[in-house]
Short mmCIF file of C-alpha atoms in Angstrom, two decimals:
data_model
loop_
_atom_site.label_atom_id
_atom_site.label_comp_id
_atom_site.label_asym_id
_atom_site.label_seq_id
_atom_site.Cartn_x
_atom_site.Cartn_y
_atom_site.Cartn_z
CA UNK A 20 52.66 123.91 63.35
CA UNK A 21 53.31 120.22 64.07
CA UNK A 22 56.51 118.36 63.22
CA UNK A 23 56.71 114.63 62.59
CA UNK A 24 60.04 113.21 63.76
CA UNK A 25 61.12 109.66 62.94
CA UNK A 26 64.41 107.88 63.60
CA UNK A 27 65.55 105.40 60.98
CA UNK A 28 68.32 102.88 61.63
CA UNK A 29 70.28 102.15 58.46
CA UNK A 30 73.41 100.05 58.10
CA UNK A 31 76.42 101.69 56.48
CA UNK A 32 78.77 100.08 53.99
CA UNK A 33 82.01 101.51 55.36
CA UNK A 34 85.18 100.92 53.30
CA UNK A 35 87.44 98.51 55.22
CA UNK A 36 90.37 100.92 55.14
CA UNK A 37 88.28 103.70 56.75
CA UNK A 38 86.84 101.79 59.73
CA UNK A 39 89.75 102.80 61.96
CA UNK A 40 89.07 106.45 61.14
CA UNK A 41 85.54 106.14 62.52
CA UNK A 42 86.78 104.35 65.65
CA UNK A 43 89.37 107.06 66.28
CA UNK A 44 86.73 109.71 65.73
CA UNK A 45 84.54 108.03 68.36
CA UNK A 46 87.45 107.88 70.85
CA UNK A 47 88.19 111.57 70.46
CA UNK A 48 84.52 112.53 70.51
CA UNK A 49 84.07 110.70 73.84
CA UNK A 50 87.27 112.33 75.10
CA UNK A 51 85.64 115.73 74.50
CA UNK A 52 82.48 114.66 76.29
CA UNK A 53 84.25 113.13 79.30
CA UNK A 54 86.68 116.03 79.65
CA UNK A 55 83.74 118.42 79.68
CA UNK A 56 81.80 116.31 82.17
CA UNK A 57 84.77 116.22 84.52
CA UNK A 58 85.12 120.01 84.30
CA UNK A 59 81.40 120.76 84.64
CA UNK A 60 80.48 118.33 87.44
CA UNK A 61 81.35 120.09 90.72
CA UNK A 62 78.88 118.57 93.14
CA UNK A 63 78.93 118.65 96.16
CA UNK A 64 81.54 121.42 96.58
CA UNK A 65 80.17 123.89 94.02
CA UNK A 66 77.32 124.38 91.60
CA UNK A 67 77.72 122.32 88.45
CA UNK A 68 78.20 124.21 85.19
CA UNK A 69 75.20 123.83 82.87
CA UNK A 70 75.94 126.63 80.40
CA UNK A 71 76.98 125.39 76.95
CA UNK A 72 78.43 128.79 76.10
CA UNK A 73 80.56 128.88 79.24
CA UNK A 74 81.83 125.36 78.64
CA UNK A 75 82.72 126.11 75.03
CA UNK A 76 84.50 129.33 75.96
CA UNK A 77 86.70 127.49 78.46
CA UNK A 78 87.25 124.10 76.79
CA UNK A 79 86.97 124.58 73.05
CA UNK A 80 90.57 125.66 72.37
CA UNK A 81 92.01 122.94 74.59
CA UNK A 82 89.95 120.18 72.98
CA UNK A 83 90.70 121.40 69.46
CA UNK A 84 94.40 121.16 70.29
CA UNK A 85 94.04 117.73 71.92
CA UNK A 86 92.06 116.14 69.09
CA UNK A 87 91.97 115.96 65.31
CA UNK A 88 88.20 116.53 65.25
CA UNK A 89 86.48 119.22 63.24
CA UNK A 90 85.19 122.24 65.16
CA UNK A 91 81.62 121.00 64.96
CA UNK A 92 82.38 117.57 66.45
CA UNK A 93 84.28 119.16 69.34
CA UNK A 94 81.28 121.37 69.94
CA UNK A 95 78.91 118.41 69.84
CA UNK A 96 81.04 116.51 72.38
CA UNK A 97 80.98 119.48 74.75
CA UNK A 98 77.25 119.91 74.38
CA UNK A 99 76.53 116.23 74.98
CA UNK A 100 78.29 116.45 78.34
CA UNK A 101 76.53 119.67 79.34
CA UNK A 102 73.12 118.15 78.54
CA UNK A 103 73.99 115.15 80.71
CA UNK A 104 75.15 117.47 83.47
CA UNK A 105 71.84 119.35 83.31
CA UNK A 106 69.97 116.06 83.69
CA UNK A 107 72.14 115.16 86.66
CA UNK A 108 71.47 118.50 88.33
CA UNK A 109 67.73 117.99 87.80
CA UNK A 110 67.96 114.60 89.54
CA UNK A 111 69.90 116.11 92.41
CA UNK A 112 67.11 118.63 92.92
CA UNK A 113 64.72 115.69 93.29
CA UNK A 114 67.10 114.11 95.84
CA UNK A 115 67.78 111.23 93.46
CA UNK A 116 71.14 109.49 93.58
CA UNK A 117 73.40 110.41 90.68
CA UNK A 118 77.02 111.05 89.84
CA UNK A 119 79.29 112.70 87.30
CA UNK A 120 78.29 111.72 83.76
CA UNK A 121 80.62 109.31 82.00
CA UNK A 122 80.50 108.33 78.34
CA UNK A 123 81.79 104.98 77.08
CA UNK A 124 79.08 103.79 74.67
CA UNK A 125 80.10 103.84 70.98
CA UNK A 126 78.38 106.87 69.47
CA UNK A 127 79.15 110.11 67.62
CA UNK A 128 76.67 112.93 67.02
CA UNK A 129 76.53 114.40 63.51
CA UNK A 130 74.58 117.29 62.06
CA UNK A 131 74.58 119.00 58.66
CA UNK A 132 77.84 120.80 59.45
CA UNK A 133 79.81 117.63 60.13
CA UNK A 134 77.94 115.28 57.77
CA UNK A 135 76.36 115.54 54.35
CA UNK A 136 73.23 113.41 54.17
CA UNK A 137 72.00 111.94 50.90
CA UNK A 138 69.22 109.50 50.08
CA UNK A 139 71.66 106.71 49.22
CA UNK A 140 74.78 107.56 51.25
CA UNK A 141 76.28 109.81 53.92
CA UNK A 142 79.58 111.70 54.03
CA UNK A 143 80.98 111.82 57.58
CA UNK A 144 83.74 113.98 59.07
CA UNK A 145 86.45 111.94 60.77
CA UNK A 146 89.87 112.53 62.29
CA UNK A 147 91.25 111.75 58.84
CA UNK A 148 89.04 113.73 56.50
CA UNK A 149 85.67 112.68 55.12
CA UNK A 150 84.47 109.14 54.51
CA UNK A 151 81.70 108.29 52.04
CA UNK A 152 79.44 105.50 53.33
CA UNK A 153 76.67 104.04 51.13
CA UNK A 154 73.50 102.89 52.89
CA UNK A 155 72.71 99.17 52.88
CA UNK A 156 69.14 99.38 51.55
CA UNK A 157 66.93 96.28 51.17
CA UNK A 158 65.85 95.29 47.66
CA UNK A 159 62.25 96.12 48.50
CA UNK A 160 62.23 98.87 51.16
CA UNK A 161 58.47 99.21 50.62
CA UNK A 162 56.73 100.14 53.82
CA UNK A 163 59.83 99.80 55.98
CA UNK A 164 61.10 102.88 57.89
CA UNK A 165 63.84 103.21 55.26
CA UNK A 166 61.28 103.43 52.47
CA UNK A 167 58.75 105.54 54.37
CA UNK A 168 61.17 108.10 55.82
CA UNK A 169 64.81 107.80 54.71
CA UNK A 170 63.97 107.63 51.00
CA UNK A 171 60.97 109.95 51.26
CA UNK A 172 61.73 113.41 49.85
CA UNK A 173 59.05 114.87 52.15
CA UNK A 174 61.35 114.13 55.11
CA UNK A 175 64.56 116.02 55.77
CA UNK A 176 67.63 114.85 57.69
CA UNK A 177 68.26 116.31 61.11
CA UNK A 178 70.96 115.69 63.72
CA UNK A 179 71.78 111.97 63.64
CA UNK A 180 73.91 109.51 65.62
CA UNK A 181 76.53 107.08 64.35
CA UNK A 182 76.78 103.84 66.32
CA UNK A 183 78.77 100.63 66.09
CA UNK A 184 77.53 97.08 66.78
CA UNK A 185 80.44 95.00 68.05
CA UNK A 186 78.55 91.73 67.69
CA UNK A 187 78.20 92.18 63.91
CA UNK A 188 81.19 94.49 63.37
CA UNK A 189 78.86 96.94 61.63
CA UNK A 190 78.26 100.68 61.67
CA UNK A 191 74.73 102.09 61.78
CA UNK A 192 73.40 105.58 61.24
CA UNK A 193 70.42 106.44 63.41
CA UNK A 194 69.05 109.12 61.13
CA UNK A 195 66.52 111.54 62.53
CA UNK A 196 64.04 112.57 59.85
CA UNK A 197 61.59 115.46 60.12
CA UNK A 198 58.48 116.35 58.15
CA UNK A 199 56.36 119.43 58.62
CA UNK A 200 52.69 118.37 58.60
CA UNK A 201 51.25 121.88 58.41
CA UNK A 202 49.83 121.85 54.86
CA UNK A 203 49.54 125.61 54.75
CA UNK A 204 53.18 125.99 55.72
CA UNK A 205 54.17 123.49 53.03
CA UNK A 206 52.23 125.34 50.36
CA UNK A 207 53.69 128.65 51.46
CA UNK A 208 57.21 127.22 51.34
CA UNK A 209 56.60 125.72 47.93
CA UNK A 210 55.35 128.98 46.50
CA UNK A 211 58.08 131.13 47.96
CA UNK A 212 60.91 128.66 47.35
CA UNK A 213 62.51 129.14 50.79
CA UNK A 214 62.58 131.43 53.74
CA UNK A 215 63.98 134.96 53.56
CA UNK A 216 67.77 134.96 53.64
CA UNK A 217 70.08 137.80 54.61
CA UNK A 218 73.88 137.58 54.48
CA UNK A 219 76.45 139.38 56.60
CA UNK A 220 79.85 139.59 54.90
CA UNK A 221 83.08 139.55 56.96
CA UNK A 222 86.51 140.62 55.70
CA UNK A 223 89.58 139.64 57.77
CA UNK A 224 92.77 141.70 57.97
CA UNK A 225 96.36 141.46 59.21
CA UNK A 226 96.42 145.16 60.13
CA UNK A 227 93.91 147.85 60.94
CA UNK A 228 90.66 146.28 62.10
CA UNK A 229 90.78 142.51 62.56
CA UNK A 230 87.36 142.12 60.90
CA UNK A 231 85.10 144.45 58.93
CA UNK A 232 81.49 143.52 58.22
CA UNK A 233 79.13 144.50 55.41
CA UNK A 234 77.13 146.53 57.93
CA UNK A 235 80.12 148.80 58.42
CA UNK A 236 81.22 147.36 61.77
CA UNK A 237 84.98 147.61 62.34
CA UNK A 238 85.84 144.90 64.86
CA UNK A 239 89.00 144.22 66.84
CA UNK A 240 92.44 145.73 66.44
CA UNK A 241 94.85 143.68 64.35
CA UNK A 242 97.64 146.22 64.93
CA UNK A 243 97.35 145.80 68.69
CA UNK A 244 97.32 142.01 68.32
CA UNK A 245 100.50 142.18 66.23
CA UNK A 246 102.14 144.46 68.78
CA UNK A 247 101.25 142.20 71.70
CA UNK A 248 102.43 139.18 69.75
CA UNK A 249 105.83 140.81 69.16
CA UNK A 250 106.12 141.70 72.85
CA UNK A 251 105.45 138.11 73.86
CA UNK A 252 108.09 136.95 71.35
CA UNK A 253 110.67 139.38 72.79
CA UNK A 254 109.96 138.12 76.31
CA UNK A 255 110.36 134.51 75.23
CA UNK A 256 113.57 135.33 73.36
CA UNK A 257 115.21 136.90 76.41
CA UNK A 258 114.24 133.92 78.56
CA UNK A 259 115.52 131.38 76.04
CA UNK A 260 118.98 132.95 76.24
CA UNK A 261 119.15 132.05 79.93
CA UNK A 262 118.67 128.34 79.14
CA UNK A 263 117.77 127.42 82.73
CA UNK A 264 114.90 125.22 83.91
CA UNK A 265 113.39 128.26 85.61
CA UNK A 266 113.50 130.14 82.33
CA UNK A 267 111.85 127.21 80.56
CA UNK A 268 109.00 127.21 83.07
CA UNK A 269 108.68 130.98 82.68
CA UNK A 270 108.43 130.58 78.90
CA UNK A 271 105.57 128.12 79.40
CA UNK A 272 103.85 130.66 81.62
CA UNK A 273 104.27 133.35 78.94
CA UNK A 274 102.84 130.97 76.33
CA UNK A 275 99.81 130.35 78.54
CA UNK A 276 99.27 134.07 79.09
CA UNK A 277 99.53 134.77 75.38
CA UNK A 278 97.09 131.98 74.55
CA UNK A 279 94.56 133.21 77.10
CA UNK A 280 94.87 136.79 75.85
CA UNK A 281 94.46 135.76 72.21
CA UNK A 282 91.49 133.55 73.06
CA UNK A 283 89.79 136.41 74.90
CA UNK A 284 90.41 138.84 72.02
CA UNK A 285 89.03 136.40 69.45
CA UNK A 286 86.01 135.62 71.60
CA UNK A 287 85.26 139.32 71.90
CA UNK A 288 85.55 139.76 68.15
CA UNK A 289 83.36 136.72 67.45
CA UNK A 290 80.73 137.99 69.88
CA UNK A 291 80.62 141.32 68.05
CA UNK A 292 80.17 139.57 64.70
CA UNK A 293 77.39 137.42 66.16
CA UNK A 294 75.72 140.48 67.69
CA UNK A 295 75.93 142.23 64.30
CA UNK A 296 74.31 139.25 62.58
CA UNK A 297 71.56 139.04 65.19
CA UNK A 298 70.84 142.78 65.18
CA UNK A 299 70.38 142.70 61.39
CA UNK A 300 68.41 139.45 61.47
CA UNK A 301 70.91 137.67 59.25
CA UNK A 302 70.45 134.03 58.30
CA UNK A 303 74.00 133.61 56.98
CA UNK A 304 77.50 134.91 57.72
CA UNK A 305 80.05 134.81 54.89
CA UNK A 306 83.84 134.65 55.31
CA UNK A 307 86.44 134.35 52.59
CA UNK A 308 87.90 130.86 52.20
CA UNK A 309 90.77 130.48 54.68
CA UNK A 310 92.66 127.79 52.73
CA UNK A 311 96.20 128.97 51.87
CA UNK A 312 95.42 132.39 53.32
CA UNK A 313 99.10 132.89 54.25
CA UNK A 314 100.07 132.62 50.59
CA UNK A 315 97.29 134.91 49.38
CA UNK A 316 97.33 137.70 51.94
CA UNK A 317 100.36 139.98 52.05
CA UNK A 318 101.84 140.04 55.53
CA UNK A 319 99.90 137.03 56.79
CA UNK A 320 101.97 134.63 58.89
CA UNK A 321 101.22 131.39 60.69
CA UNK A 322 99.96 133.48 63.61
CA UNK A 323 97.39 135.26 61.46
CA UNK A 324 96.20 132.04 59.79
CA UNK A 325 95.68 130.47 63.22
CA UNK A 326 93.84 133.54 64.53
CA UNK A 327 91.58 133.73 61.48
CA UNK A 328 90.67 130.04 61.71
CA UNK A 329 89.89 130.29 65.41
CA UNK A 330 87.78 133.39 64.88
CA UNK A 331 85.86 131.59 62.13
CA UNK A 332 85.32 128.56 64.37
CA UNK A 333 84.15 130.72 67.28
CA UNK A 334 81.64 132.47 65.04
CA UNK A 335 80.55 129.13 63.59
CA UNK A 336 79.66 127.42 66.85
CA UNK A 337 78.11 130.52 68.40
CA UNK A 338 76.04 131.13 65.27
CA UNK A 339 74.57 127.65 65.53
CA UNK A 340 72.77 128.70 68.71
CA UNK A 341 71.00 131.37 66.64
CA UNK A 342 70.35 128.96 63.76
CA UNK A 343 72.60 131.09 61.55
CA UNK A 344 74.67 129.42 58.82
CA UNK A 345 78.37 130.32 58.50
CA UNK A 346 80.05 129.66 55.17
CA UNK A 347 83.21 130.46 53.22
CA UNK A 348 83.43 131.83 49.69
CA UNK A 349 86.22 132.32 47.18
CA UNK A 350 88.21 135.49 47.90
CA UNK A 351 88.96 136.10 44.22
CA UNK A 352 88.63 139.80 43.25
CA UNK A 353 86.77 140.78 46.44
CA UNK A 354 89.34 143.55 47.00
CA UNK A 355 89.27 144.76 43.36
CA UNK A 356 85.53 144.74 42.60
CA UNK A 357 83.43 147.86 43.14
CA UNK A 358 80.57 146.89 45.44
CA UNK A 359 78.40 149.59 43.87
CA UNK A 360 78.72 149.22 40.09
CA UNK A 361 80.58 145.91 39.82
CA UNK A 362 83.57 147.25 37.85
CA UNK A 363 86.61 145.10 38.68
CA UNK A 364 90.19 146.27 38.25
CA UNK A 365 93.35 146.15 40.33
CA UNK A 366 93.72 149.95 40.17
CA UNK A 367 90.47 150.36 42.13
CA UNK A 368 92.43 149.61 45.29
CA UNK A 369 94.24 152.91 45.75
CA UNK A 370 96.00 151.98 49.00
CA UNK A 371 95.92 149.41 51.75
CA UNK A 372 92.72 150.83 53.24
CA UNK A 373 91.23 153.02 50.51
CA UNK A 374 89.10 151.98 47.53
CA UNK A 375 87.93 154.19 44.67
CA UNK A 376 86.21 152.78 41.60
CA UNK A 377 87.89 153.95 38.39
CA UNK A 378 84.54 153.72 36.58
CA UNK A 379 81.87 155.21 38.87
CA UNK A 380 84.26 156.96 41.31
CA UNK A 381 82.57 155.33 44.31
CA UNK A 382 84.98 155.79 47.23
CA UNK A 383 85.01 153.99 50.58
CA UNK A 384 87.12 151.97 53.00
CA UNK A 385 88.71 149.09 51.09
CA UNK A 386 87.98 146.47 53.76
CA UNK A 387 84.34 147.54 53.96
CA UNK A 388 84.08 147.27 50.19
CA UNK A 389 85.58 143.76 50.32
CA UNK A 390 83.15 142.64 53.03
CA UNK A 391 80.19 143.54 50.84
CA UNK A 392 81.67 141.63 47.93
CA UNK A 393 82.17 138.60 50.18
CA UNK A 394 78.51 138.77 51.19
CA UNK A 395 77.48 139.12 47.56
CA UNK A 396 79.38 135.95 46.58
CA UNK A 397 77.44 133.89 49.10
CA UNK A 398 74.22 135.54 47.93
CA UNK A 399 74.89 134.38 44.38
CA UNK A 400 75.50 130.84 45.61
CA UNK A 401 72.29 130.83 47.67
CA UNK A 402 70.32 132.30 44.80
CA UNK A 403 71.65 129.73 42.31
CA UNK A 404 70.56 126.96 44.67
CA UNK A 405 66.90 128.07 44.64
CA UNK A 406 64.62 125.93 42.52
CA UNK A 407 61.29 127.68 42.97
CA UNK A 408 59.50 128.49 39.74
CA UNK A 409 58.32 131.65 41.43
CA UNK A 410 61.80 133.09 41.49
CA UNK A 411 62.93 132.05 44.96
CA UNK A 412 62.95 133.58 48.38
CA UNK A 413 64.13 137.14 49.06
CA UNK A 414 67.93 137.14 49.36
CA UNK A 415 69.89 140.19 50.39
CA UNK A 416 73.09 141.56 51.85
CA UNK A 417 73.08 143.32 55.19
CA UNK A 418 74.39 146.88 55.01
CA UNK A 419 74.60 149.56 57.68
CA UNK A 420 71.69 151.53 56.24
CA UNK A 421 69.53 148.72 54.90
CA UNK A 422 69.75 145.74 52.58
CA UNK A 423 70.71 145.18 48.96
CA UNK A 424 69.73 142.30 46.70
CA UNK A 425 71.47 140.83 43.65
CA UNK A 426 69.28 142.89 41.35
CA UNK A 427 70.72 146.07 42.84
CA UNK A 428 67.50 146.94 44.68
CA UNK A 429 68.32 148.81 47.88
CA UNK A 430 65.92 148.88 50.83
CA UNK A 431 66.64 151.39 53.56
CA UNK A 432 66.34 150.30 57.16
CA UNK A 433 63.55 151.74 59.25
CA UNK A 434 66.03 153.73 61.32
CA UNK A 435 67.92 155.19 58.36
CA UNK A 436 66.79 158.42 56.73
CA UNK A 437 68.12 159.71 53.43
CA UNK A 438 71.19 157.47 53.24
CA UNK A 439 69.78 155.68 50.20
CA UNK A 440 72.92 155.22 48.17
CA UNK A 441 73.12 151.69 46.74
CA UNK A 442 76.51 150.11 47.35
CA UNK A 443 76.13 146.68 45.85
CA UNK A 444 74.22 144.95 43.10
CA UNK A 445 73.09 141.58 44.17
CA UNK A 446 68.96 139.38 44.68
CA UNK A 447 69.91 137.39 47.51
CA UNK A 448 70.47 140.14 50.08
CA UNK A 449 73.58 141.43 51.82
CA UNK A 450 73.35 143.34 55.08
CA UNK A 451 74.98 146.75 55.03
CA UNK A 452 75.34 149.90 52.97
#
């Protein structure tokens, strides 16, 4: 299969009051890249770091705290520096002269997670929310690159670069456009609507397991995290009573230890979610929407909201390496709906961790039930977005004993035997059972 890639330079009509937002975004993006380059470049004393995963594990939290960038832009800044470091290491191996990478040119890298590309405008993430920028398109684009590629529905947007021309005080999007030239592949895609999609649902909790997936994986220990958090708070409280400079420095040390411990716990949990998605060949991971989660979830505090957001961000950037989409869905009724028959009522939730449907008497762990409903919600969204006259691509939820689609059709996994009980009724599929 052959891909045709074209880069189209198109001027943006940026609102005057939003230009500073783009400049600040560039400054912070380059800060991420240069901070990473400084950390990764260790020649001649040590080997330079060329692992994107290692760099993100070490620097992501710090750079998120130091900037107002979205998670994806921080990630892109880190990756730009690591790619430059790899190139530098390759030159060193050839005995070419080189030095630590440094970034000062005006540019920001955007993909479909940090930008929404349209045929007539682009929506860009900035340090101050999104900015809508119309394209400046000539009256007769005709056979220009804008007409042939940017406005051509046969080409799709890929990762693109925003640049600024100081001489004209203008912003330009260097849009990378891709077309698949394999006619057979195109006809197959057209007939099927889209590729097979499988969703892993994830339910987050303030006690019990930190996360429960639709495949029945119980991940992390929220109770232990709460306990450790309280212990750190007690230690800080006793030190604050002393009021000395030594005590203040000790409090900072405790804060650092707590942050490192929390980061490690969340990384471990995110790795388990990613492993679960990979093992079940999922194309999507669904979380409940984290907005106002402290108000919605009983017992959730600022600490929990922070931990949930970081866990989501860790999963998001790690999933990108697997080409897996991570999305959020409305949490409404996910804890009250029966994932087997669909009956929804508040009395279905018998206790904090136990669910029993008052209609079909299906009984299971309440968090596991919620995770399947979260997956199902994303399935419905994916299914509604399919436009194929043939009914669309297979969509399903990932369950521990197979998959289930929106029509309620359960398919057992190859390794499962007689565990054929259907636990959800979706036709986009959810992984799990």
